[in-house]
Amino acid sequence: MKILETKNLKKSFPVKSGFFSRVKGFVKSVQDVSFDIAPGETLGLVGESGCGKTTVARLVLRLHELDSGNIFFEGQEVGNLRGQDLKPFRKKTQMVFQDPYASLNPRMRVSSIIAEPMDIHEPVSSRERQERVESLLEQVGLDKSFANRYPHEFSGGQRQRIGIARAISLNPKLIVADEPVSALDVSVSAQIVKLFQKLQEEKGISYLFISHDLKVVRHVSHRVAVMYLGKIVEIAPKENWAKPLHPYSKALIAAIPIPDPTRKVTRVVLPGEIPSPMNPPSGCSFHPRCPFAEKRCSEEEPELKEWAPKQWAACHLIGRIGPMSL
């Protein structure tokens, strides 16, 4: 059984203007997004800024209401739950945010920040509460004496460890990590990634791991999903990620810097800009920028299909443009 399964998620946000804040249109942030995550698996989610990755994360955790679609957690439909009915689901799912400082209350001590989920879901005695906080700090590589300090007294990497300690305080089954290393320098980023992997091995946690850093995603993920303009255009195991099928995936991977000046890499330069999500193109949303597009691409939306073992892509031209070896 999958720990998480989403089907045809859709979410639009109204755009208002004028003195009376009349709605003049809708930003189609997420359109027909479907994926699943197995127990103990990490699904990486990549794509350009504004493609809808964070909206997907917030929909999965029910921080945004769905326009339509279904979310199943451990086989149970949670997309239609409200109020107190969501409490058991919230206990099993947590989030690690992009900005490790903004996600921590500057007025609270570290002990209160980490223990807050326990206070809501699993109230315990003061002594047990303190013991669990100290244990969680040690699990994320921090000294237990840090419990009485405030967030401003720590570095960015330490603050992110505190956020992770808070996220694992209830032993969740799924953690959504939204750009958890983008605000950190390279060496600290590597330490946080190793911490995520260590916790997964020890606790069997599943991750939805969102990042712009394709190398990090490829290192930490079991499968990778690529989003473009609110839609998933390709999902593949990381073993197949060196040979992407979709033209957009090829362009993303070709843009990764190679630390070898003697190695020649074929760059894929995409023309134009990302279309407006208020008025997405007809047919394939990528066709205005695709170097291989033909008439059919502007008229008919491609279906996300399995073209190779466990490798899904949404493109009419697969089989003719072939995979790109890197």
XYZ file of C-alpha atoms in Angstrom:
326
model
C 0.000 0.000 0.000
C 1.216 3.495 -0.873
C 1.780 5.931 1.973
C 0.487 8.768 -0.216
C -1.421 8.835 -3.494
C -2.766 11.910 -5.275
C -5.126 11.878 -8.249
C -5.838 14.806 -10.580
C -5.108 17.588 -8.099
C -6.260 21.016 -9.242
C -5.817 24.388 -7.566
C -6.365 27.911 -8.883
C -5.994 31.234 -7.100
C -8.137 34.290 -7.925
C -6.434 37.472 -9.160
C -8.236 40.591 -7.947
C -7.914 44.239 -8.944
C -9.699 47.546 -8.621
C -11.327 49.325 -5.720
C -13.892 46.568 -5.248
C -11.308 43.768 -5.623
C -13.145 42.183 -8.487
C -11.812 38.878 -9.734
C -10.240 39.414 -13.150
C -8.845 35.920 -13.625
C -7.374 32.841 -12.025
C -3.800 31.606 -11.688
C -3.931 27.922 -12.588
C -1.232 26.847 -10.158
C -1.766 23.063 -10.216
C -3.490 21.163 -13.022
C -4.221 17.416 -12.949
C -1.237 16.398 -10.820
C -1.082 12.702 -9.921
C 1.699 10.780 -8.157
C 2.293 8.346 -5.323
C 4.922 7.701 -2.654
C 5.692 4.290 -1.160
C 6.614 3.730 2.510
C 10.252 4.681 3.081
C 10.547 6.252 -0.383
C 11.720 9.735 -1.374
C 10.041 11.388 -4.342
C 11.954 14.411 -5.599
C 9.930 17.236 -7.176
C 11.771 19.678 -9.457
C 10.927 22.490 -11.859
C 11.363 26.189 -12.471
C 10.155 28.800 -9.968
C 6.422 29.325 -10.222
C 5.636 25.898 -11.680
C 3.475 24.906 -8.681
C 5.804 22.781 -6.537
C 5.062 24.543 -3.245
C 1.330 24.575 -3.987
C 1.472 20.791 -4.449
C 3.267 20.493 -1.091
C 0.614 22.567 0.665
C -2.214 20.664 -1.010
C -0.744 17.338 0.106
C -0.640 18.553 3.718
C -4.111 20.114 3.418
C -2.790 23.631 4.042
C -4.673 24.654 0.868
C -8.130 23.454 -0.045
C -8.440 21.446 -3.244
C -10.492 22.717 -6.172
C -10.815 19.094 -7.275
C -8.951 15.814 -7.060
C -8.252 13.195 -4.418
C -5.588 12.663 -1.760
C -5.214 9.224 -0.194
C -3.014 8.714 2.864
C -2.460 5.069 3.845
C -5.440 4.203 1.664
C -7.805 6.688 3.337
C -9.260 9.657 1.486
C -8.112 12.801 3.338
C -8.886 15.424 0.691
C -12.427 15.873 2.007
C -11.652 15.907 5.746
C -12.305 19.043 7.803
C -11.603 20.351 11.308
C -10.953 17.768 14.013
C -11.215 14.948 11.462
C -7.839 16.109 10.106
C -6.037 15.805 13.438
C -4.893 12.140 13.063
C -3.633 12.953 9.552
C -1.737 16.021 10.781
C 0.022 13.890 13.399
C 1.412 11.559 10.724
C 2.522 14.260 8.277
C 4.916 17.143 8.867
C 6.721 19.830 6.862
C 10.248 21.220 6.789
C 10.244 24.742 5.373
C 12.636 26.569 3.071
C 13.629 29.404 5.416
C 14.878 27.917 8.694
C 14.594 31.263 10.487
C 11.134 32.347 9.326
C 9.710 28.905 10.230
C 10.766 29.240 13.898
C 8.994 31.541 16.349
C 11.667 34.017 17.560
C 9.809 34.469 20.874
C 9.918 30.774 21.778
C 12.799 28.789 23.200
C 13.999 25.778 21.231
C 12.473 23.385 23.763
C 9.018 24.936 23.253
C 9.396 24.941 19.457
C 10.273 21.241 19.302
C 7.689 20.229 21.900
C 4.791 22.189 20.394
C 3.540 19.268 18.217
C 3.718 16.997 21.277
C 1.766 19.516 23.363
C -1.010 19.442 20.753
C -1.124 15.746 19.898
C 0.612 13.828 22.723
C 0.631 15.789 26.012
C 3.126 14.302 28.479
C 4.593 15.231 31.844
C 7.132 18.060 32.042
C 9.952 15.640 32.775
C 9.148 13.333 29.857
C 8.665 16.361 27.621
C 12.144 17.628 28.430
C 13.704 14.183 27.946
C 12.084 13.829 24.532
C 13.228 17.293 23.459
C 16.815 16.515 24.479
C 16.663 13.162 22.658
C 15.366 14.835 19.489
C 18.145 17.432 19.597
C 20.739 14.666 19.797
C 19.080 12.798 16.915
C 19.570 15.823 14.634
C 23.159 16.422 15.751
C 22.684 19.225 18.288
C 23.694 19.439 21.948
C 20.856 19.039 24.415
C 21.949 22.257 26.161
C 20.577 24.168 23.139
C 17.048 23.556 24.399
C 16.977 26.771 26.449
C 18.212 29.078 23.695
C 16.323 31.171 21.139
C 16.417 30.742 17.318
C 18.460 33.908 16.705
C 21.381 32.361 18.596
C 21.932 29.695 15.925
C 23.343 29.486 12.414
C 21.148 28.674 9.414
C 22.158 25.021 9.420
C 21.480 24.673 13.149
C 18.070 26.324 12.772
C 17.177 23.888 10.008
C 18.164 20.998 12.303
C 15.803 22.429 14.919
C 13.043 22.518 12.301
C 13.756 18.886 11.443
C 13.693 17.935 15.139
C 10.259 19.523 15.406
C 9.103 17.666 12.282
C 10.130 14.239 13.634
C 8.881 14.835 17.180
C 5.693 12.815 16.541
C 7.398 10.087 14.479
C 5.551 11.048 11.272
C 5.247 8.697 8.317
C 5.565 11.454 5.696
C 7.625 14.647 5.682
C 7.257 17.276 2.972
C 10.572 19.122 2.621
C 10.097 22.329 0.629
C 13.523 23.572 -0.547
C 15.087 22.572 2.813
C 18.697 23.267 1.750
C 18.345 26.197 -0.674
C 19.107 28.798 2.033
C 22.248 26.982 3.213
C 25.821 26.934 1.926
C 27.150 23.868 0.146
C 28.897 22.159 3.059
C 25.969 22.644 5.437
C 23.548 21.568 2.710
C 25.408 18.257 2.367
C 25.158 17.688 6.139
C 21.393 18.317 6.145
C 20.890 15.952 3.202
C 22.823 13.246 5.057
C 20.658 13.891 8.111
C 17.489 13.372 6.053
C 18.872 10.090 4.738
C 19.945 8.938 8.213
C 16.492 9.629 9.652
C 14.869 7.774 6.760
C 17.030 4.708 7.378
C 16.335 4.757 11.117
C 12.625 5.622 11.095
C 11.383 4.576 7.641
C 10.059 8.068 6.884
C 8.779 8.864 3.391
C 9.709 12.222 1.845
C 8.304 14.538 -0.767
C 11.554 16.423 -1.392
C 11.266 19.698 -3.332
C 14.404 21.426 -4.578
C 15.900 23.474 -7.405
C 19.231 21.704 -6.983
C 18.966 18.760 -9.364
C 22.134 17.142 -8.027
C 20.732 17.130 -4.503
C 17.410 15.723 -5.716
C 19.146 13.022 -7.720
C 21.282 12.085 -4.700
C 18.513 11.919 -2.116
C 15.543 10.646 -4.176
C 14.426 7.213 -5.271
C 12.259 8.724 -8.026
C 12.122 12.206 -9.541
C 9.050 14.083 -10.834
C 9.425 17.104 -13.126
C 6.812 19.890 -13.091
C 6.173 22.516 -15.737
C 3.440 25.152 -15.544
C 1.375 23.275 -12.977
C 1.665 19.813 -14.530
C 3.944 16.816 -14.066
C 5.650 16.133 -17.390
C 7.892 13.240 -16.343
C 8.401 10.785 -13.480
C 11.347 8.394 -13.477
C 13.531 6.368 -11.099
C 16.837 8.059 -10.428
C 18.580 5.214 -12.270
C 16.819 6.369 -15.466
C 17.329 10.051 -14.739
C 20.508 10.203 -16.831
C 18.344 9.454 -19.887
C 15.288 11.724 -19.673
C 12.471 11.402 -22.202
C 10.722 14.775 -22.055
C 12.394 17.769 -23.802
C 11.942 19.935 -20.699
C 13.651 17.340 -18.499
C 16.505 17.244 -21.001
C 16.908 21.008 -20.793
C 16.961 20.951 -16.975
C 19.579 18.218 -16.789
C 21.715 19.769 -19.524
C 21.881 22.950 -17.427
C 23.598 21.180 -14.509
C 27.219 22.426 -14.287
C 29.797 19.692 -14.924
C 33.015 20.118 -12.858
C 35.167 18.848 -15.717
C 36.405 21.388 -18.306
C 37.501 18.618 -20.662
C 34.045 17.061 -20.901
C 31.788 18.301 -23.695
C 28.118 18.673 -22.858
C 25.294 19.386 -25.286
C 23.375 22.377 -23.965
C 19.653 22.711 -24.605
C 18.703 26.392 -24.801
C 14.976 26.971 -24.478
C 13.600 29.992 -26.369
C 11.168 32.475 -24.873
C 9.776 32.778 -21.358
C 7.479 30.633 -19.232
C 3.864 31.344 -20.283
C 1.514 32.989 -17.811
C -0.291 30.486 -15.549
C -3.349 32.759 -15.891
C -3.529 31.888 -19.579
C -1.618 28.646 -20.216
C -1.107 27.516 -23.811
C -3.484 25.068 -25.449
C -2.370 21.514 -26.041
C 1.006 20.765 -24.501
C 1.888 23.614 -22.133
C 5.563 23.293 -23.108
C 5.069 23.568 -26.875
C 5.805 27.352 -27.218
C 9.360 26.702 -25.947
C 9.936 23.184 -27.242
C 12.555 22.953 -30.024
C 10.803 19.840 -31.401
C 7.166 21.047 -31.293
C 4.836 20.452 -34.211
C 1.218 21.318 -34.967
C -0.241 18.460 -32.948
C 1.508 19.720 -29.798
C -0.446 23.006 -29.859
C -3.788 21.277 -30.345
C -3.756 18.101 -28.260
C -2.648 17.747 -24.648
C -0.314 14.762 -24.208
C -1.154 12.056 -21.681
C 1.285 11.052 -18.951
C 2.173 7.534 -20.127
C 4.687 4.853 -19.215
C 7.173 4.824 -22.108
C 9.897 2.792 -20.370
C 9.859 0.611 -17.236
C 8.658 2.894 -14.399
C 9.439 5.967 -16.539
C 6.408 8.123 -17.327
C 6.323 11.182 -19.572
C 3.771 13.467 -21.228
C 4.954 14.138 -24.781
C 3.708 13.341 -28.287
C 7.225 13.110 -29.692
C 8.774 10.453 -27.493
C 10.251 7.699 -29.614
C 11.256 10.137 -32.305
C 13.526 12.509 -30.368
C 14.868 9.698 -28.148
C 16.522 9.880 -24.720
C 19.578 12.027 -24.058
C 22.594 10.253 -22.572
C 24.605 12.377 -20.132
